[in-house]
C-alpha angles and dihedrals in degrees: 000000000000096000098035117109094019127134121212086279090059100233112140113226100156141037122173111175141174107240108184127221122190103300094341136083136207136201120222142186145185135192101215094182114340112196113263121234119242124250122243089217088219093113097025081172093058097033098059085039080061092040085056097046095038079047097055090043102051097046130073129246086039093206104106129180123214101260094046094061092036088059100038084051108038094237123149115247107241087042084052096050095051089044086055088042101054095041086049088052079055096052089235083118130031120200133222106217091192103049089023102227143129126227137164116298120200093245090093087062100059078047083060105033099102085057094064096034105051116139079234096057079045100059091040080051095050090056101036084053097050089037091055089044084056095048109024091219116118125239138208113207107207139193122224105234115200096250074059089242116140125237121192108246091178139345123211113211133170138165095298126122096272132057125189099221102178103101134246108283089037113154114232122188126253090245101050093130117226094041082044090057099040087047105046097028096085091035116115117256101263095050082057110044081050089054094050088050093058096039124118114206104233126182109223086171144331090290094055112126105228107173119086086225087061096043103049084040091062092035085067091035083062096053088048100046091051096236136048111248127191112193106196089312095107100038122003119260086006120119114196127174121187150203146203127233118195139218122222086271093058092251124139099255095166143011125198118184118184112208131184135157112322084229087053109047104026104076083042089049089119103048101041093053083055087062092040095053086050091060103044091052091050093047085044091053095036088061103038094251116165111227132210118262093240096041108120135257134200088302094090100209097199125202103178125179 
């Protein structure tokens, strides 16, 4: 997979990839160095508090000491002590006094806790679950970021051939394809023009489109069509389609994609974006998105190849 995951620099920042287990199969990833978002320098304070957070989190081992976090981000060390001390207060941090290190504490979940517990997330829950019972076929349900990177909000496994194994929170690139074209396809035109200028052709794998000819032409192929589909160009030997969920502005407020073996989900592509489409209208519904005039209903329009 040595070329797999690499812009045109050649610098590698993503890998998604099939292992296989027995008679079961699991889908992996791993963020190898996602881009960082700017800061605005209007709270240095709570920007570098996020910066230490966002630092712990990103780097394995995820057990950091005090004078590892002040160098990589250029903090100095007493502001960086009172930053770890405070988080730690919080209980956002815990620290080791004998190793002298500061890792992750389970205070920034209960933060965190109304997010994932929302009655919306709920009701989008309640019909990814049933849809994935109907289909056998897991999901990942994912949040747009404003960088228009995807993190994984929730993930819907069962006892079929395949299992997503990359954990909730997980951080998914912009261009991860089938989450990309559900996201921008019902976007207006200029959202999308300004997503094709800052985009960086990568090559997950040999089917990756990497022309922006090819790319804006699937992006409305995917409108048309009525779902996103990714046929081996995102992981190799892995098939995805996707949909978009709005929210009462007619914004994309969440994607969910559900992915299997490309042998297995190929020859059943129509009916499970039947199913898909189901779904997506239901959780719409369920949640009061508006969605656009010319988004699907049960009537599936393919347009395959």
């Amino acid at each position: 997979m040595s070329e797999e995951g690499k812009p045109a620099s050649g610098v590698g920042l993503y890998k998604s990839q099939l292992q296989q287990e027995g008679a079961r199969w699991y889908l992996t990833a791993q963020d190898l160095e996602l881009p960082k978002t700017q800061a605005p320098g209007l709270v240095p304070a709570l920007e570098n508090a996020i910066a230490v957070i966002d630092y712990i989190n990103r780097t394995p081992p995820h057990i950091a000491s005090l004078a590892e976090i002040s160098t990589n981000l250029g903090i100095s060390k007493s502001h960086c002590h009172n930053i770890l001390k405070t988080l730690t207060h919080f209980g956002w941090l815990s620290f080791d006094t004998r190793a002298k290190t500061y890792e992750l504490h389970a205070g920034i979940i209960a933060a965190a806790s109304s997010l994932m517990g929302s009655p919306q997330l709920d009701r989008i829950r309640a019909e990814l679950t049933q849809l994935v019972r109907r289909i056998e076929i897991p999901a990942v349900l994912t949040q747009p970021q404003p960088d228009d990177s995807f993190v994984v909000v929730d993930k819907f496994n069962g006892p079929q051939q395949m299992e997503v194994s990359f954990p909730i929170g997980h951080h998914m690139p912009r261009d991860s394809v089938a989450n990309s074209r559900a996201y921008l396809a019902w976007q207006p035109q200029e959202k999308i023009d300004r997503w094709m200028e800052s985009w960086q052709p990568v090559r997950y794998t040999a089917a990756t489109l990497t022309s922006p000819e090819a790319v804006r032409a699937e992006i409305a192929a995917t409108r048309k069509r009525g779902y996103a589909r990714s046929v081996g160009e995102f992981t190799d030997g892995l098939m995805a389609l996707g949909m978009p969920i709005f929210n009462r502005f007619g914004e994309v407020a969440y994607v969910f994609t559900c992915s299997g073996l490309l042998s297995a989900m190929a020859p059943r592509e129509e009916q499970l974006a039947r199913e898909m489409v189901r779904a997506a209208v239901a959780a719409n519904q369920a949640v009061l998105g508006r969605m656009p005039p010319d988004f699907p209903m049960i009537q599936v329009p393919l347009a395959i190849g």
